[in-house]
mmCIF file of C-alpha atoms in Angstrom:
data_model
loop_
_atom_site.group_PDB
_atom_site.id
_atom_site.type_symbol
_atom_site.label_atom_id
_atom_site.label_comp_id
_atom_site.label_asym_id
_atom_site.label_seq_id
_atom_site.Cartn_x
_atom_site.Cartn_y
_atom_site.Cartn_z
ATOM 1 C CA ASP A 6 -109.232 30.274 153.034
ATOM 2 C CA ALA A 7 -107.505 33.483 153.590
ATOM 3 C CA GLY A 8 -107.139 35.092 150.226
ATOM 4 C CA VAL A 9 -103.604 37.011 149.919
ATOM 5 C CA THR A 10 -102.664 39.031 152.759
ATOM 6 C CA GLN A 11 -100.308 42.078 152.651
ATOM 7 C CA SER A 12 -99.145 43.725 155.893
ATOM 8 C CA PRO A 13 -98.964 46.671 156.720
ATOM 9 C CA THR A 14 -101.711 48.401 154.385
ATOM 10 C CA HIS A 15 -100.491 51.418 155.262
ATOM 11 C CA LEU A 16 -96.779 52.912 155.103
ATOM 12 C CA ILE A 17 -95.332 56.457 155.853
ATOM 13 C CA LYS A 18 -91.394 56.833 155.304
ATOM 14 C CA THR A 19 -89.224 59.952 154.481
ATOM 15 C CA ARG A 20 -86.516 60.016 151.544
ATOM 16 C CA GLY A 21 -83.375 57.682 152.669
ATOM 17 C CA GLN A 22 -85.693 55.187 154.561
ATOM 18 C CA HIS A 23 -85.959 50.935 153.924
ATOM 19 C CA VAL A 24 -88.037 49.501 153.622
ATOM 20 C CA THR A 25 -89.668 45.608 153.820
ATOM 21 C CA LEU A 26 -93.274 44.905 152.779
ATOM 22 C CA ARG A 27 -94.329 40.891 153.533
ATOM 23 C CA CYS A 28 -96.787 39.538 151.316
ATOM 24 C CA SER A 29 -98.575 36.108 152.285
ATOM 25 C CA PRO A 30 -99.725 33.807 149.270
ATOM 26 C CA ILE A 31 -102.688 31.792 149.140
ATOM 27 C CA SER A 32 -102.151 28.335 151.230
ATOM 28 C CA GLY A 33 -101.138 25.882 148.439
ATOM 29 C CA HIS A 34 -99.732 28.896 146.264
ATOM 30 C CA LYS A 35 -95.680 28.474 145.579
ATOM 31 C CA SER A 36 -95.817 31.796 143.082
ATOM 32 C CA VAL A 37 -95.198 35.070 144.014
ATOM 33 C CA SER A 38 -95.891 38.252 142.080
ATOM 34 C CA TRP A 39 -95.065 42.038 143.459
ATOM 35 C CA TYR A 40 -96.487 44.826 140.954
ATOM 36 C CA GLN A 41 -95.985 48.900 141.744
ATOM 37 C CA GLN A 42 -99.111 51.121 140.697
ATOM 38 C CA VAL A 43 -98.918 54.611 140.396
ATOM 39 C CA LEU A 44 -101.552 57.063 141.061
ATOM 40 C CA GLY A 45 -103.350 56.301 137.435
ATOM 41 C CA GLN A 46 -101.320 54.076 135.803
ATOM 42 C CA GLY A 47 -101.804 50.677 135.218
ATOM 43 C CA PRO A 48 -99.414 48.605 137.985
ATOM 44 C CA GLN A 49 -95.739 47.630 136.858
ATOM 45 C CA PHE A 50 -93.958 44.537 137.261
ATOM 46 C CA ILE A 51 -91.484 44.183 139.803
ATOM 47 C CA PHE A 52 -90.228 40.332 140.181
ATOM 48 C CA GLN A 53 -92.083 36.551 140.451
ATOM 49 C CA TYR A 54 -90.416 34.231 142.936
ATOM 50 C CA TYR A 55 -91.165 30.481 142.943
ATOM 51 C CA GLU A 56 -90.648 28.015 144.985
ATOM 52 C CA LYS A 57 -88.029 29.732 146.241
ATOM 53 C CA GLU A 58 -86.197 31.355 143.066
ATOM 54 C CA GLU A 59 -86.635 34.648 141.197
ATOM 55 C CA ARG A 60 -88.026 33.417 137.760
ATOM 56 C CA GLY A 61 -89.005 36.805 136.615
ATOM 57 C CA ARG A 62 -87.384 40.916 136.896
ATOM 58 C CA GLY A 63 -89.133 43.541 135.974
ATOM 59 C CA ASN A 64 -86.856 47.433 134.791
ATOM 60 C CA PHE A 65 -86.559 48.485 137.962
ATOM 61 C CA PRO A 66 -83.360 49.800 140.106
ATOM 62 C CA ASP A 67 -81.138 47.615 142.266
ATOM 63 C CA ARG A 68 -82.791 48.976 145.183
ATOM 64 C CA PHE A 69 -85.413 46.974 145.058
ATOM 65 C CA SER A 70 -85.013 43.347 146.092
ATOM 66 C CA ALA A 71 -87.235 40.582 147.803
ATOM 67 C CA ARG A 72 -87.110 37.179 148.827
ATOM 68 C CA GLN A 73 -89.394 33.618 149.370
ATOM 69 C CA PHE A 74 -89.472 31.633 152.298
ATOM 70 C CA PRO A 75 -90.147 28.457 152.443
ATOM 71 C CA ASN A 76 -93.140 28.873 153.655
ATOM 72 C CA TYR A 77 -93.935 30.668 150.131
ATOM 73 C CA SER A 78 -94.504 34.139 151.614
ATOM 74 C CA SER A 79 -92.702 37.072 150.365
ATOM 75 C CA GLU A 80 -90.842 40.735 151.158
ATOM 76 C CA LEU A 81 -90.253 43.157 149.203
ATOM 77 C CA ASN A 82 -87.244 45.089 150.491
ATOM 78 C CA VAL A 83 -86.400 49.018 148.773
ATOM 79 C CA ASN A 84 -83.992 50.983 150.033
ATOM 80 C CA ALA A 85 -82.719 54.481 150.330
ATOM 81 C CA LEU A 86 -86.224 55.126 149.658
ATOM 82 C CA LEU A 87 -87.151 58.060 146.658
ATOM 83 C CA LEU A 88 -90.529 60.310 146.292
ATOM 84 C CA GLY A 89 -90.951 58.829 142.908
ATOM 85 C CA ASP A 90 -91.732 55.265 145.491
ATOM 86 C CA SER A 91 -94.877 56.578 146.748
ATOM 87 C CA ALA A 92 -97.052 53.923 144.627
ATOM 88 C CA LEU A 93 -99.115 50.555 145.975
ATOM 89 C CA TYR A 94 -97.815 47.724 146.144
ATOM 90 C CA LEU A 95 -98.959 45.171 145.425
ATOM 91 C CA CYS A 96 -98.939 41.297 145.313
ATOM 92 C CA ALA A 97 -99.778 38.352 143.783
ATOM 93 C CA SER A 98 -100.174 34.772 143.757
ATOM 94 C CA SER A 99 -101.148 32.183 141.841
ATOM 95 C CA LEU A 100 -100.376 27.707 141.763
ATOM 96 C CA LEU A 101 -98.087 27.240 139.047
ATOM 97 C CA ARG A 102 -94.214 28.039 137.999
ATOM 98 C CA THR A 103 -96.174 30.251 135.076
ATOM 99 C CA GLY A 104 -96.957 32.681 137.929
ATOM 100 C CA GLY A 105 -101.204 32.929 136.604
ATOM 101 C CA GLN A 106 -99.920 33.369 132.796
ATOM 102 C CA GLY A 107 -100.919 29.368 131.489
ATOM 103 C CA VAL A 108 -104.389 28.821 130.256
ATOM 104 C CA GLY A 109 -106.751 27.980 133.229
ATOM 105 C CA GLU A 110 -105.046 29.491 135.466
ATOM 106 C CA LYS A 111 -105.735 32.773 137.854
ATOM 107 C CA LEU A 112 -103.704 35.512 139.183
ATOM 108 C CA PHE A 113 -105.059 36.106 142.687
ATOM 109 C CA PHE A 114 -103.761 39.879 144.310
ATOM 110 C CA GLY A 115 -103.566 41.361 147.946
ATOM 111 C CA SER A 116 -104.782 44.583 148.913
ATOM 112 C CA GLY A 117 -101.905 46.000 148.802
ATOM 113 C CA THR A 118 -99.398 48.332 151.090
ATOM 114 C CA GLN A 119 -100.427 52.002 150.061
ATOM 115 C CA LEU A 120 -96.113 53.379 150.401
ATOM 116 C CA SER A 121 -96.049 57.021 151.322
ATOM 117 C CA VAL A 122 -92.548 58.862 150.365
ATOM 118 C CA LEU A 123 -92.716 62.310 152.252
ATOM 119 C CA ALA B 14 -93.094 43.947 122.788
ATOM 120 C CA GLN B 15 -96.124 43.864 123.492
ATOM 121 C CA SER B 16 -98.438 46.435 125.325
ATOM 122 C CA VAL B 17 -101.848 47.731 125.268
ATOM 123 C CA THR B 18 -103.714 50.947 124.924
ATOM 124 C CA GLN B 19 -107.142 51.379 127.012
ATOM 125 C CA LEU B 20 -109.150 54.728 124.752
ATOM 126 C CA GLY B 21 -110.344 56.632 127.150
ATOM 127 C CA SER B 22 -109.145 57.098 131.203
ATOM 128 C CA HIS B 23 -112.729 57.590 132.135
ATOM 129 C CA VAL B 24 -115.863 56.486 130.465
ATOM 130 C CA SER B 25 -119.021 57.868 132.323
ATOM 131 C CA VAL B 26 -122.520 55.866 131.606
ATOM 132 C CA SER B 27 -125.464 55.990 132.792
ATOM 133 C CA GLU B 28 -127.514 53.328 134.786
ATOM 134 C CA GLY B 29 -129.231 50.434 132.875
ATOM 135 C CA ALA B 30 -126.894 51.613 129.385
ATOM 136 C CA LEU B 31 -124.449 49.334 127.687
ATOM 137 C CA VAL B 32 -120.893 50.216 129.178
ATOM 138 C CA LEU B 33 -117.662 50.378 126.726
ATOM 139 C CA LEU B 34 -114.611 49.975 127.204
ATOM 140 C CA ARG B 35 -112.151 50.054 124.179
ATOM 141 C CA CYS B 36 -109.039 48.027 124.811
ATOM 142 C CA ASN B 37 -105.866 47.906 121.298
ATOM 143 C CA TYR B 38 -102.800 45.181 121.599
ATOM 144 C CA SER B 39 -100.279 45.392 119.948
ATOM 145 C CA SER B 40 -98.522 41.623 120.167
ATOM 146 C CA SER B 41 -95.951 40.325 117.819
ATOM 147 C CA VAL B 42 -97.242 36.560 118.575
ATOM 148 C CA PRO B 43 -101.079 35.143 119.927
ATOM 149 C CA PRO B 44 -101.795 37.174 122.600
ATOM 150 C CA TYR B 45 -103.078 36.316 126.113
ATOM 151 C CA LEU B 46 -105.307 39.017 126.644
ATOM 152 C CA PHE B 47 -106.849 40.114 130.005
ATOM 153 C CA TRP B 48 -108.988 42.588 132.242
ATOM 154 C CA TYR B 49 -108.863 43.114 136.114
ATOM 155 C CA VAL B 50 -111.325 45.418 138.028
ATOM 156 C CA GLN B 51 -110.082 47.118 140.941
ATOM 157 C CA TYR B 52 -112.822 48.420 143.261
ATOM 158 C CA PRO B 53 -111.454 51.337 145.916
ATOM 159 C CA ASN B 54 -108.486 49.952 148.215
ATOM 160 C CA GLN B 55 -108.269 46.308 146.933
ATOM 161 C CA GLY B 56 -106.564 44.537 144.826
ATOM 162 C CA LEU B 57 -107.537 43.684 141.183
ATOM 163 C CA GLN B 58 -109.344 40.926 140.001
ATOM 164 C CA LEU B 59 -109.288 38.946 136.943
ATOM 165 C CA LEU B 60 -113.153 39.590 135.341
ATOM 166 C CA LEU B 61 -112.469 37.114 132.089
ATOM 167 C CA LYS B 62 -109.183 36.364 129.716
ATOM 168 C CA TYR B 63 -108.631 35.226 126.112
ATOM 169 C CA THR B 64 -105.946 32.509 125.094
ATOM 170 C CA THR B 65 -106.508 30.151 122.652
ATOM 171 C CA GLY B 66 -110.734 28.967 121.125
ATOM 172 C CA ALA B 67 -113.196 30.805 121.144
ATOM 173 C CA THR B 68 -112.540 34.622 120.602
ATOM 174 C CA LEU B 69 -116.101 36.398 122.563
ATOM 175 C CA VAL B 70 -115.441 35.753 126.688
ATOM 176 C CA LYS B 71 -117.599 35.903 128.838
ATOM 177 C CA GLY B 72 -116.258 36.729 132.353
ATOM 178 C CA ILE B 73 -117.875 37.648 135.945
ATOM 179 C CA ASN B 74 -120.325 39.872 136.656
ATOM 180 C CA GLY B 75 -122.333 40.128 133.770
ATOM 181 C CA PHE B 76 -119.163 41.336 131.581
ATOM 182 C CA GLU B 77 -117.652 39.852 128.042
ATOM 183 C CA ALA B 78 -115.090 41.064 125.423
ATOM 184 C CA GLU B 79 -114.469 39.868 121.651
ATOM 185 C CA PHE B 80 -110.959 39.331 120.230
ATOM 186 C CA LYS B 81 -110.582 41.031 116.885
ATOM 187 C CA LYS B 82 -106.974 39.769 115.613
ATOM 188 C CA SER B 83 -108.355 41.986 112.273
ATOM 189 C CA GLU B 84 -108.705 45.157 114.682
ATOM 190 C CA THR B 85 -105.470 44.311 117.164
ATOM 191 C CA SER B 86 -108.569 44.831 119.922
ATOM 192 C CA PHE B 87 -110.447 43.858 122.786
ATOM 193 C CA HIS B 88 -113.008 45.317 124.310
ATOM 194 C CA LEU B 89 -115.074 45.435 127.744
ATOM 195 C CA THR B 90 -118.814 45.116 127.299
ATOM 196 C CA LYS B 91 -121.990 44.867 129.673
ATOM 197 C CA PRO B 92 -125.229 45.237 128.833
ATOM 198 C CA SER B 93 -126.239 47.118 131.470
ATOM 199 C CA ALA B 94 -124.870 48.753 133.575
ATOM 200 C CA HIS B 95 -125.080 48.396 138.076
ATOM 201 C CA MET B 96 -123.966 50.596 140.367
ATOM 202 C CA SER B 97 -121.477 48.806 141.394
ATOM 203 C CA ASP B 98 -120.169 48.357 138.365
ATOM 204 C CA ALA B 99 -117.733 52.028 138.894
ATOM 205 C CA ALA B 100 -114.408 50.524 139.418
ATOM 206 C CA GLU B 101 -110.564 51.187 137.836
ATOM 207 C CA TYR B 102 -110.778 48.493 134.917
ATOM 208 C CA PHE B 103 -106.526 47.005 133.515
ATOM 209 C CA CYS B 104 -106.600 45.812 130.497
ATOM 210 C CA ALA B 105 -103.493 43.586 130.280
ATOM 211 C CA VAL B 106 -101.917 41.170 127.736
ATOM 212 C CA ILE B 107 -99.027 38.881 128.642
ATOM 213 C CA SER B 108 -95.915 39.736 127.091
ATOM 214 C CA SER B 109 -93.203 37.385 125.563
ATOM 215 C CA ALA B 110 -91.346 37.257 128.832
ATOM 216 C CA SER B 111 -94.616 35.786 130.217
ATOM 217 C CA LYS B 112 -94.877 38.826 132.659
ATOM 218 C CA ILE B 113 -98.454 39.987 132.866
ATOM 219 C CA ILE B 114 -98.085 44.568 131.188
ATOM 220 C CA PHE B 115 -100.989 46.515 132.772
ATOM 221 C CA GLY B 116 -102.946 49.524 130.411
ATOM 222 C CA SER B 117 -102.970 52.698 131.944
ATOM 223 C CA GLY B 118 -106.694 51.664 133.235
ATOM 224 C CA THR B 119 -110.010 53.135 132.716
ATOM 225 C CA ARG B 120 -112.140 54.763 135.588
ATOM 226 C CA LEU B 121 -116.030 53.437 135.026
ATOM 227 C CA SER B 122 -119.029 55.908 136.430
ATOM 228 C CA ILE B 123 -122.848 55.056 136.165
ATOM 229 C CA ARG B 124 -124.687 57.691 137.026
ATOM 230 C CA PRO B 125 -128.213 57.413 138.755
#
């Protein structure tokens, strides 16, 4: 079975542009979470979606938005890109609403999309 | 608020030597703690996690971690390092909002 897949793997944008990142969870997983990992830092939580509804939001500006589709895939959108948005964006999927935090539950990460803003 | 602090952004050990990666946590409630590993150009992979019960947790690839409440620590160890262990390691804790908060990471290098 395929793991969590993200596209594209690399992306270069300029300041002010818009970007859409895509994530397909593991088959059967209904929860998708997005993380931003700036070089040299740990991942920072952006959003969690479960059954197409937002279940959690991190401390990110409104330029960041996301959605989850009926097939449980997800998109992360970032408007008006800033240089500071350059990072590795990670998607993670899990089976349950708890998003990988439950006892005995596990969070599966994709390889990420490397976004460079020039 | 929950948080984790990883001591040492870079640790280098010889192949076959003990690996010790340090993590201290801050939590107002009994914590759920995790260690993740990230290999170059890959996503994160769960090594082990502590929720309740036994304080010594065994994970994949020979790693283990011990939850010490009195020291608010959750250090990761492996008795004998292998070249394939070279990677970035992240300690993490569940926040009060049920979201994972990651530390800043420790890069582990293995010397031949």
